[in-house]
Amino acid sequence: MGDLFPVTFGRGVARGLGGELRARHGPPVVISQPEPWASLEPDFGTEPAAVVMVKSLERQYLDGLVTTLPAGPILGIGGGSAMDAAKWVHWNRGLPLWQVPSLPSVNACFTHMVAVRDETGVHYSADAIPEMVFVDFDLMREAPAHLLRGGIGDVFTCHTARWDWEYAVARGHDPAWDDFAASESLRIVAHLYDLAPEIRERSDDGIEGLMELHRLIGKMCDDYGHARFEEGSEHFFAYAFEFVNGRTIMHGELGSLGVLVMSALQGNRPDYARQIAQRAGIRHRPEELGISWPEIDATLAALPGFVAREGLWYSIANDLEYGAREAALVRQALDF
Ligand SMILES: [Zn+2]
């Protein structure tokens, strides 16, 4: 079992980091995205050795960064792609790593592995450990409110994922059941329920609490080598949505939509899921997410075939028969 990654929380903790990093390890190499870098650049504190705006997580692109970037401490600033690209370069080159997540939406800054894409799919490799993760409340509040609140997605997903895990094990499909991970999953969702109003307000406590949950989930992913306690039919709904409709929306919002929809189909406390969504103030109605009912219906109709073809973990999605009764349940689940 690994350790939780080191974190520094606070307002403005990402300001002047360039100067600090230079004093410790030399001129930093910044791997970032346009908005957060524009925010931090004016008082970065030094001239970086290089600045890269990450374009993709394709293997070829990432390896290009590894071979072309100058040697220097790596500073990742941004969302999941920036975190993962920074981890990849750090791990391949043996350079020190500092991370500055700009949204409380992913656990990429708290996991060892990188989700690298190539022609055969997504592969998890690397073993990255940052010297420090800086969670700057002010930087995170610069993001649109709905994106910050959507950060609950990959925590909220524990609600449906844990249920699917138990469902699969009961049918002899998954030998990896772990009482502790499953009970942690319940506890994480209960904590999210308590924290949700603070997240809605985007308070320091709300952001810190949410990042602590992502930090714990990141450690659990590394410890167990899988994410069944956090990834189930709600994620498969999201992947199928992307496949069927050929587009996506913010991962955390799509995952949250998946929790609301699939908890209703599971018969797994959909009222509780609804309360969490309400308390956190996340967008969940199709029209506010810019998606249509035909897109949702097509996703659910395709879901059983999709999960079977993709070989995804066994879940309620495998046994879903999407008819009029199910369509009505789903409409009811999103009507608030
Ligand atoms: Zn996710």
mmCIF file of C-alpha atoms and ligand atoms in Angstrom:
data_model
loop_
_atom_site.group_PDB
_atom_site.id
_atom_site.type_symbol
_atom_site.label_atom_id
_atom_site.label_comp_id
_atom_site.label_asym_id
_atom_site.label_seq_id
_atom_site.Cartn_x
_atom_site.Cartn_y
_atom_site.Cartn_z
ATOM 1 C CA MET A 1 0.000 0.000 0.000
ATOM 2 C CA GLY A 2 1.436 3.340 -1.064
ATOM 3 C CA ASP A 3 1.417 6.697 0.640
ATOM 4 C CA LEU A 4 -0.890 9.570 -0.120
ATOM 5 C CA PHE A 5 0.875 12.100 -2.345
ATOM 6 C CA PRO A 6 2.135 15.272 -0.630
ATOM 7 C CA VAL A 7 -0.168 18.282 -1.077
ATOM 8 C CA THR A 8 0.030 21.962 -0.267
ATOM 9 C CA PHE A 9 -3.410 23.603 -0.017
ATOM 10 C CA GLY A 10 -4.057 27.330 0.064
ATOM 11 C CA ARG A 11 -5.009 30.547 -1.685
ATOM 12 C CA GLY A 12 -2.320 31.672 -4.110
ATOM 13 C CA VAL A 13 0.019 28.732 -3.432
ATOM 14 C CA ALA A 14 0.685 28.345 -7.177
ATOM 15 C CA ARG A 15 1.926 31.953 -7.492
ATOM 16 C CA GLY A 16 5.663 32.373 -7.902
ATOM 17 C CA LEU A 17 6.255 28.641 -8.131
ATOM 18 C CA GLY A 18 8.653 29.068 -11.063
ATOM 19 C CA GLY A 19 11.078 31.012 -8.903
ATOM 20 C CA GLU A 20 10.884 28.438 -6.105
ATOM 21 C CA LEU A 21 11.363 25.538 -8.460
ATOM 22 C CA ARG A 22 14.332 27.225 -10.135
ATOM 23 C CA ALA A 23 16.001 27.865 -6.783
ATOM 24 C CA ARG A 24 15.672 24.191 -5.927
ATOM 25 C CA HIS A 25 16.275 22.387 -9.222
ATOM 26 C CA GLY A 26 17.046 24.888 -12.019
ATOM 27 C CA PRO A 27 14.871 26.509 -14.739
ATOM 28 C CA PRO A 28 11.536 24.650 -14.939
ATOM 29 C CA VAL A 29 9.916 22.992 -17.931
ATOM 30 C CA VAL A 30 6.222 23.944 -17.944
ATOM 31 C CA ILE A 31 3.670 21.470 -19.322
ATOM 32 C CA SER A 32 0.313 23.189 -19.295
ATOM 33 C CA GLN A 33 -2.859 24.362 -21.034
ATOM 34 C CA PRO A 34 -3.676 27.883 -22.226
ATOM 35 C CA GLU A 35 -6.056 29.203 -19.521
ATOM 36 C CA PRO A 36 -4.241 28.161 -16.343
ATOM 37 C CA TRP A 37 -0.859 29.128 -17.811
ATOM 38 C CA ALA A 38 -2.174 32.562 -18.793
ATOM 39 C CA SER A 39 -3.277 32.995 -15.196
ATOM 40 C CA LEU A 40 -0.012 31.948 -13.560
ATOM 41 C CA GLU A 41 2.532 33.245 -16.086
ATOM 42 C CA PRO A 42 2.509 36.956 -15.034
ATOM 43 C CA ASP A 43 4.000 36.228 -11.612
ATOM 44 C CA PHE A 44 5.687 32.927 -12.349
ATOM 45 C CA GLY A 45 8.949 34.185 -10.822
ATOM 46 C CA THR A 46 11.391 33.068 -13.501
ATOM 47 C CA GLU A 47 11.931 32.459 -17.204
ATOM 48 C CA PRO A 48 11.003 28.797 -17.892
ATOM 49 C CA ALA A 49 13.439 26.567 -19.776
ATOM 50 C CA ALA A 50 10.495 25.605 -22.009
ATOM 51 C CA VAL A 51 6.710 25.933 -22.115
ATOM 52 C CA VAL A 52 4.532 23.321 -23.815
ATOM 53 C CA MET A 53 0.763 23.397 -24.276
ATOM 54 C CA VAL A 54 -0.190 19.719 -24.208
ATOM 55 C CA LYS A 55 -1.943 18.548 -27.376
ATOM 56 C CA SER A 56 -2.777 14.914 -26.715
ATOM 57 C CA LEU A 57 -1.940 11.807 -24.733
ATOM 58 C CA GLU A 58 -0.950 9.850 -27.839
ATOM 59 C CA ARG A 59 2.143 7.752 -27.241
ATOM 60 C CA GLN A 60 3.983 9.239 -30.211
ATOM 61 C CA TYR A 61 3.316 12.802 -29.113
ATOM 62 C CA LEU A 62 4.330 12.126 -25.501
ATOM 63 C CA ASP A 63 7.525 10.386 -26.541
ATOM 64 C CA GLY A 64 8.293 13.393 -28.739
ATOM 65 C CA LEU A 65 8.116 15.564 -25.624
ATOM 66 C CA VAL A 66 10.426 13.180 -23.792
ATOM 67 C CA THR A 67 13.104 13.415 -26.479
ATOM 68 C CA THR A 68 12.870 17.123 -27.341
ATOM 69 C CA LEU A 69 12.298 18.973 -24.064
ATOM 70 C CA PRO A 70 15.349 20.379 -22.258
ATOM 71 C CA ALA A 71 16.372 18.844 -18.921
ATOM 72 C CA GLY A 72 14.805 20.719 -16.022
ATOM 73 C CA PRO A 73 12.312 20.169 -13.240
ATOM 74 C CA ILE A 74 8.851 19.431 -14.659
ATOM 75 C CA LEU A 75 5.931 21.615 -13.656
ATOM 76 C CA GLY A 76 2.503 20.354 -14.743
ATOM 77 C CA ILE A 77 -0.222 23.026 -14.670
ATOM 78 C CA GLY A 78 -3.791 22.309 -15.798
ATOM 79 C CA GLY A 79 -6.297 19.474 -16.131
ATOM 80 C CA GLY A 80 -5.844 15.740 -16.504
ATOM 81 C CA SER A 81 -3.965 15.912 -19.831
ATOM 82 C CA ALA A 82 -1.367 18.342 -18.488
ATOM 83 C CA MET A 83 -0.949 16.252 -15.320
ATOM 84 C CA ASP A 84 -0.526 13.037 -17.310
ATOM 85 C CA ALA A 85 1.886 14.517 -19.876
ATOM 86 C CA ALA A 86 3.996 15.999 -17.063
ATOM 87 C CA LYS A 87 4.046 12.607 -15.315
ATOM 88 C CA TRP A 88 5.159 10.888 -18.513
ATOM 89 C CA VAL A 89 8.108 13.238 -19.114
ATOM 90 C CA HIS A 90 9.109 13.178 -15.422
ATOM 91 C CA TRP A 91 9.071 9.382 -15.319
ATOM 92 C CA ASN A 92 10.887 8.807 -18.615
ATOM 93 C CA ARG A 93 13.579 11.381 -17.910
ATOM 94 C CA GLY A 94 13.984 11.004 -14.155
ATOM 95 C CA LEU A 95 13.335 14.718 -13.587
ATOM 96 C CA PRO A 96 11.696 16.190 -10.442
ATOM 97 C CA LEU A 97 7.937 16.818 -10.743
ATOM 98 C CA TRP A 98 5.634 19.444 -9.242
ATOM 99 C CA GLN A 99 1.937 19.460 -10.134
ATOM 100 C CA VAL A 100 -0.647 22.262 -10.123
ATOM 101 C CA PRO A 101 -4.145 20.968 -10.958
ATOM 102 C CA SER A 102 -6.419 23.763 -12.213
ATOM 103 C CA LEU A 103 -9.740 21.970 -11.655
ATOM 104 C CA PRO A 104 -10.845 19.644 -8.827
ATOM 105 C CA SER A 105 -12.141 17.165 -11.388
ATOM 106 C CA VAL A 106 -9.586 14.415 -11.806
ATOM 107 C CA ASN A 107 -7.290 12.291 -9.728
ATOM 108 C CA ALA A 108 -4.531 12.357 -12.398
ATOM 109 C CA CYS A 109 -2.307 14.422 -10.089
ATOM 110 C CA PHE A 110 -2.714 11.756 -7.392
ATOM 111 C CA THR A 111 -1.959 8.551 -9.311
ATOM 112 C CA HIS A 112 1.301 6.935 -10.352
ATOM 113 C CA MET A 113 0.123 5.783 -13.768
ATOM 114 C CA VAL A 114 -0.479 7.581 -17.064
ATOM 115 C CA ALA A 115 -3.283 6.692 -19.490
ATOM 116 C CA VAL A 116 -1.337 6.616 -22.760
ATOM 117 C CA ARG A 117 -3.157 6.193 -26.088
ATOM 118 C CA ASP A 118 -1.859 4.349 -29.130
ATOM 119 C CA GLU A 119 -3.411 2.566 -32.107
ATOM 120 C CA THR A 120 -4.365 -0.404 -29.913
ATOM 121 C CA GLY A 121 -6.200 1.632 -27.281
ATOM 122 C CA VAL A 122 -5.538 3.107 -23.843
ATOM 123 C CA HIS A 123 -2.686 1.664 -21.786
ATOM 124 C CA TYR A 124 -1.728 2.458 -18.230
ATOM 125 C CA SER A 125 1.944 2.694 -17.473
ATOM 126 C CA ALA A 126 4.611 4.829 -15.701
ATOM 127 C CA ASP A 127 5.240 5.227 -12.016
ATOM 128 C CA ALA A 128 5.231 8.951 -11.348
ATOM 129 C CA ILE A 129 5.570 10.478 -7.895
ATOM 130 C CA PRO A 130 5.514 14.275 -7.590
ATOM 131 C CA GLU A 131 7.572 16.085 -4.996
ATOM 132 C CA MET A 132 4.515 18.219 -4.340
ATOM 133 C CA VAL A 133 0.962 18.833 -5.586
ATOM 134 C CA PHE A 134 -0.133 22.455 -5.146
ATOM 135 C CA VAL A 135 -3.895 23.023 -4.826
ATOM 136 C CA ASP A 136 -4.489 26.736 -5.268
ATOM 137 C CA PHE A 137 -8.077 27.648 -4.325
ATOM 138 C CA ASP A 138 -7.912 30.969 -6.193
ATOM 139 C CA LEU A 139 -6.706 29.323 -9.399
ATOM 140 C CA MET A 140 -9.500 26.746 -9.211
ATOM 141 C CA ARG A 141 -12.136 29.428 -8.660
ATOM 142 C CA GLU A 142 -11.104 31.075 -11.919
ATOM 143 C CA ALA A 143 -12.754 28.184 -13.788
ATOM 144 C CA PRO A 144 -16.467 28.442 -14.655
ATOM 145 C CA ALA A 145 -18.609 27.380 -11.677
ATOM 146 C CA HIS A 146 -20.210 24.452 -13.503
ATOM 147 C CA LEU A 147 -16.802 22.967 -14.329
ATOM 148 C CA LEU A 148 -15.639 23.246 -10.744
ATOM 149 C CA ARG A 149 -18.847 21.634 -9.454
ATOM 150 C CA GLY A 150 -18.566 18.976 -12.158
ATOM 151 C CA GLY A 151 -15.400 17.981 -10.315
ATOM 152 C CA ILE A 152 -17.537 15.735 -8.117
ATOM 153 C CA GLY A 153 -17.960 13.333 -11.073
ATOM 154 C CA ASP A 154 -15.147 10.873 -10.424
ATOM 155 C CA VAL A 155 -16.061 10.763 -6.719
ATOM 156 C CA PHE A 156 -19.829 10.518 -7.228
ATOM 157 C CA THR A 157 -19.226 7.516 -9.528
ATOM 158 C CA CYS A 158 -18.330 5.411 -6.461
ATOM 159 C CA HIS A 159 -22.083 5.235 -5.778
ATOM 160 C CA THR A 160 -22.977 3.195 -8.873
ATOM 161 C CA ALA A 161 -19.563 1.553 -9.335
ATOM 162 C CA ARG A 162 -19.552 -0.128 -5.929
ATOM 163 C CA TRP A 163 -23.064 -1.474 -6.573
ATOM 164 C CA ASP A 164 -21.970 -2.892 -9.949
ATOM 165 C CA TRP A 165 -18.929 -4.484 -8.357
ATOM 166 C CA GLU A 166 -21.110 -6.322 -5.848
ATOM 167 C CA TYR A 167 -23.564 -7.235 -8.621
ATOM 168 C CA ALA A 168 -20.743 -8.733 -10.719
ATOM 169 C CA VAL A 169 -19.242 -10.697 -7.831
ATOM 170 C CA ALA A 170 -22.659 -12.142 -6.950
ATOM 171 C CA ARG A 171 -22.785 -13.516 -10.511
ATOM 172 C CA GLY A 172 -19.302 -14.992 -10.349
ATOM 173 C CA HIS A 173 -17.794 -12.421 -12.677
ATOM 174 C CA ASP A 174 -15.195 -10.751 -10.559
ATOM 175 C CA PRO A 175 -12.830 -12.400 -8.132
ATOM 176 C CA ALA A 176 -11.233 -9.153 -6.980
ATOM 177 C CA TRP A 177 -13.831 -8.230 -4.345
ATOM 178 C CA ASP A 178 -12.335 -6.352 -1.435
ATOM 179 C CA ASP A 179 -14.402 -5.514 1.636
ATOM 180 C CA PHE A 180 -12.250 -2.572 2.599
ATOM 181 C CA ALA A 181 -12.269 -0.922 -0.845
ATOM 182 C CA ALA A 182 -16.024 -1.444 -1.105
ATOM 183 C CA SER A 183 -16.706 0.065 2.321
ATOM 184 C CA GLU A 184 -14.369 2.963 1.558
ATOM 185 C CA SER A 185 -16.418 3.556 -1.556
ATOM 186 C CA LEU A 186 -19.578 3.987 0.547
ATOM 187 C CA ARG A 187 -17.769 6.232 2.989
ATOM 188 C CA ILE A 188 -16.419 8.407 0.155
ATOM 189 C CA VAL A 189 -19.934 8.971 -1.208
ATOM 190 C CA ALA A 190 -21.261 9.785 2.280
ATOM 191 C CA HIS A 191 -18.458 12.292 2.691
ATOM 192 C CA LEU A 192 -19.321 13.788 -0.704
ATOM 193 C CA TYR A 193 -22.929 14.204 0.464
ATOM 194 C CA ASP A 194 -21.756 16.200 3.496
ATOM 195 C CA LEU A 195 -19.308 18.259 1.478
ATOM 196 C CA ALA A 196 -21.590 19.013 -1.484
ATOM 197 C CA PRO A 197 -22.987 22.394 -0.280
ATOM 198 C CA GLU A 198 -19.437 23.692 0.203
ATOM 199 C CA ILE A 199 -18.547 22.536 -3.310
ATOM 200 C CA ARG A 200 -21.610 24.334 -4.628
ATOM 201 C CA GLU A 201 -20.355 27.522 -2.931
ATOM 202 C CA ARG A 202 -16.833 26.851 -4.268
ATOM 203 C CA SER A 203 -15.449 27.573 -0.807
ATOM 204 C CA ASP A 204 -11.876 26.756 0.249
ATOM 205 C CA ASP A 205 -13.210 23.907 2.404
ATOM 206 C CA GLY A 206 -15.278 22.549 -0.467
ATOM 207 C CA ILE A 207 -12.328 22.497 -2.875
ATOM 208 C CA GLU A 208 -9.941 21.065 -0.289
ATOM 209 C CA GLY A 209 -12.410 18.373 0.767
ATOM 210 C CA LEU A 210 -13.096 17.362 -2.828
ATOM 211 C CA MET A 211 -9.384 17.219 -3.649
ATOM 212 C CA GLU A 212 -8.811 15.085 -0.549
ATOM 213 C CA LEU A 213 -11.374 12.614 -1.894
ATOM 214 C CA HIS A 214 -9.658 12.562 -5.298
ATOM 215 C CA ARG A 215 -6.354 12.044 -3.471
ATOM 216 C CA LEU A 216 -7.735 9.071 -1.567
ATOM 217 C CA ILE A 217 -9.289 7.583 -4.720
ATOM 218 C CA GLY A 218 -5.990 8.045 -6.575
ATOM 219 C CA LYS A 219 -4.149 6.142 -3.862
ATOM 220 C CA MET A 220 -6.772 3.375 -3.895
ATOM 221 C CA CYS A 221 -6.460 3.032 -7.696
ATOM 222 C CA ASP A 222 -2.709 2.554 -7.284
ATOM 223 C CA ASP A 223 -3.031 0.230 -4.287
ATOM 224 C CA TYR A 224 -5.573 -2.089 -5.893
ATOM 225 C CA GLY A 225 -4.389 -1.819 -9.492
ATOM 226 C CA HIS A 226 -7.988 -1.377 -10.622
ATOM 227 C CA ALA A 227 -10.821 1.082 -10.088
ATOM 228 C CA ARG A 228 -13.887 -1.108 -9.655
ATOM 229 C CA PHE A 229 -14.864 0.812 -6.524
ATOM 230 C CA GLU A 230 -15.004 4.010 -8.619
ATOM 231 C CA GLU A 231 -15.682 2.909 -12.191
ATOM 232 C CA GLY A 232 -18.747 0.954 -13.258
ATOM 233 C CA SER A 233 -21.801 1.233 -15.465
ATOM 234 C CA GLU A 234 -21.922 5.043 -15.058
ATOM 235 C CA HIS A 235 -18.511 5.270 -16.779
ATOM 236 C CA PHE A 236 -19.575 2.693 -19.359
ATOM 237 C CA PHE A 237 -22.619 4.870 -20.033
ATOM 238 C CA ALA A 238 -20.213 7.773 -20.595
ATOM 239 C CA TYR A 239 -17.962 5.772 -22.946
ATOM 240 C CA ALA A 240 -20.985 4.480 -24.863
ATOM 241 C CA PHE A 241 -22.350 8.025 -25.091
ATOM 242 C CA GLU A 242 -19.088 9.117 -26.726
ATOM 243 C CA PHE A 243 -19.060 6.135 -29.071
ATOM 244 C CA VAL A 244 -22.710 6.367 -30.123
ATOM 245 C CA ASN A 245 -22.919 10.140 -30.472
ATOM 246 C CA GLY A 246 -19.384 10.823 -31.663
ATOM 247 C CA ARG A 247 -18.779 13.629 -29.205
ATOM 248 C CA THR A 248 -18.358 14.245 -25.526
ATOM 249 C CA ILE A 249 -18.983 16.746 -22.750
ATOM 250 C CA MET A 250 -16.988 17.399 -19.581
ATOM 251 C CA HIS A 251 -16.021 14.030 -18.093
ATOM 252 C CA GLY A 252 -17.249 14.895 -14.588
ATOM 253 C CA GLU A 253 -20.648 16.083 -15.807
ATOM 254 C CA LEU A 254 -21.080 13.094 -18.109
ATOM 255 C CA GLY A 255 -20.072 10.743 -15.290
ATOM 256 C CA SER A 256 -22.513 12.427 -12.910
ATOM 257 C CA LEU A 257 -25.264 12.063 -15.493
ATOM 258 C CA GLY A 258 -24.277 8.403 -15.675
ATOM 259 C CA VAL A 259 -24.665 8.050 -11.898
ATOM 260 C CA LEU A 260 -28.158 9.582 -11.938
ATOM 261 C CA VAL A 261 -29.264 7.400 -14.859
ATOM 262 C CA MET A 262 -27.667 4.127 -13.813
ATOM 263 C CA SER A 263 -28.575 4.369 -10.105
ATOM 264 C CA ALA A 264 -32.217 4.580 -11.235
ATOM 265 C CA LEU A 265 -31.785 1.511 -13.454
ATOM 266 C CA GLN A 266 -29.952 -0.322 -10.663
ATOM 267 C CA GLY A 267 -32.656 0.547 -8.150
ATOM 268 C CA ASN A 268 -29.737 1.789 -6.056
ATOM 269 C CA ARG A 269 -30.967 4.719 -3.965
ATOM 270 C CA PRO A 270 -31.587 7.088 -6.887
ATOM 271 C CA ASP A 271 -33.068 9.567 -4.370
ATOM 272 C CA TYR A 272 -29.707 9.713 -2.569
ATOM 273 C CA ALA A 273 -27.867 10.296 -5.840
ATOM 274 C CA ARG A 274 -30.353 13.044 -6.667
ATOM 275 C CA GLN A 275 -29.785 14.735 -3.303
ATOM 276 C CA ILE A 276 -26.024 14.757 -3.821
ATOM 277 C CA ALA A 277 -26.421 16.260 -7.296
ATOM 278 C CA GLN A 278 -28.835 18.858 -5.938
ATOM 279 C CA ARG A 279 -26.664 19.788 -2.971
ATOM 280 C CA ALA A 280 -23.578 20.179 -5.202
ATOM 281 C CA GLY A 281 -25.561 22.186 -7.767
ATOM 282 C CA ILE A 282 -24.231 20.272 -10.746
ATOM 283 C CA ARG A 283 -25.788 20.563 -14.177
ATOM 284 C CA HIS A 284 -27.719 17.412 -14.940
ATOM 285 C CA ARG A 285 -30.706 18.201 -17.166
ATOM 286 C CA PRO A 286 -30.077 17.232 -20.785
ATOM 287 C CA GLU A 287 -30.925 20.716 -22.068
ATOM 288 C CA GLU A 288 -28.448 22.449 -19.731
ATOM 289 C CA LEU A 289 -25.753 19.935 -20.730
ATOM 290 C CA GLY A 290 -26.521 20.563 -24.392
ATOM 291 C CA ILE A 291 -27.553 16.984 -25.099
ATOM 292 C CA SER A 292 -30.815 15.512 -26.335
ATOM 293 C CA TRP A 293 -33.101 12.703 -25.180
ATOM 294 C CA PRO A 294 -32.570 10.754 -28.414
ATOM 295 C CA GLU A 295 -28.829 10.777 -27.643
ATOM 296 C CA ILE A 296 -29.444 9.397 -24.144
ATOM 297 C CA ASP A 297 -31.926 6.781 -25.363
ATOM 298 C CA ALA A 298 -29.589 5.679 -28.169
ATOM 299 C CA THR A 299 -26.740 5.363 -25.653
ATOM 300 C CA LEU A 300 -28.752 3.177 -23.298
ATOM 301 C CA ALA A 301 -30.117 1.032 -26.124
ATOM 302 C CA ALA A 302 -26.561 0.408 -27.352
ATOM 303 C CA LEU A 303 -25.043 -0.062 -23.891
ATOM 304 C CA PRO A 304 -25.291 -3.882 -23.439
ATOM 305 C CA GLY A 305 -23.734 -4.554 -26.844
ATOM 306 C CA PHE A 306 -21.094 -1.906 -26.252
ATOM 307 C CA VAL A 307 -19.880 -3.256 -22.895
ATOM 308 C CA ALA A 308 -19.784 -6.822 -24.251
ATOM 309 C CA ARG A 309 -17.807 -5.808 -27.356
ATOM 310 C CA GLU A 310 -15.373 -3.698 -25.367
ATOM 311 C CA GLY A 311 -14.918 -6.392 -22.734
ATOM 312 C CA LEU A 312 -15.705 -3.942 -19.937
ATOM 313 C CA TRP A 313 -16.172 -5.172 -16.350
ATOM 314 C CA TYR A 314 -19.445 -6.938 -15.733
ATOM 315 C CA SER A 315 -22.172 -4.606 -14.499
ATOM 316 C CA ILE A 316 -25.886 -3.867 -14.712
ATOM 317 C CA ALA A 317 -25.120 -2.583 -18.222
ATOM 318 C CA ASN A 318 -24.629 -6.175 -19.450
ATOM 319 C CA ASP A 319 -28.160 -7.134 -18.427
ATOM 320 C CA LEU A 320 -29.958 -3.925 -19.315
ATOM 321 C CA GLU A 321 -33.086 -4.277 -21.439
ATOM 322 C CA TYR A 322 -33.933 -0.728 -22.342
ATOM 323 C CA GLY A 323 -37.653 -0.481 -22.890
ATOM 324 C CA ALA A 324 -40.500 1.927 -22.105
ATOM 325 C CA ARG A 325 -40.391 1.245 -18.358
ATOM 326 C CA GLU A 326 -36.630 1.941 -18.220
ATOM 327 C CA ALA A 327 -36.958 5.069 -20.367
ATOM 328 C CA ALA A 328 -39.582 6.385 -17.936
ATOM 329 C CA LEU A 329 -37.325 5.655 -14.943
ATOM 330 C CA VAL A 330 -34.484 7.563 -16.546
ATOM 331 C CA ARG A 331 -36.696 10.565 -17.298
ATOM 332 C CA GLN A 332 -37.882 10.593 -13.736
ATOM 333 C CA ALA A 333 -34.286 10.395 -12.481
ATOM 334 C CA LEU A 334 -33.275 13.576 -14.296
ATOM 335 C CA ASP A 335 -36.444 15.550 -13.586
ATOM 336 C CA PHE A 336 -35.431 17.889 -10.792
HETATM 337 ZN ZN ZN B 1 -13.761 9.010 -14.668
#
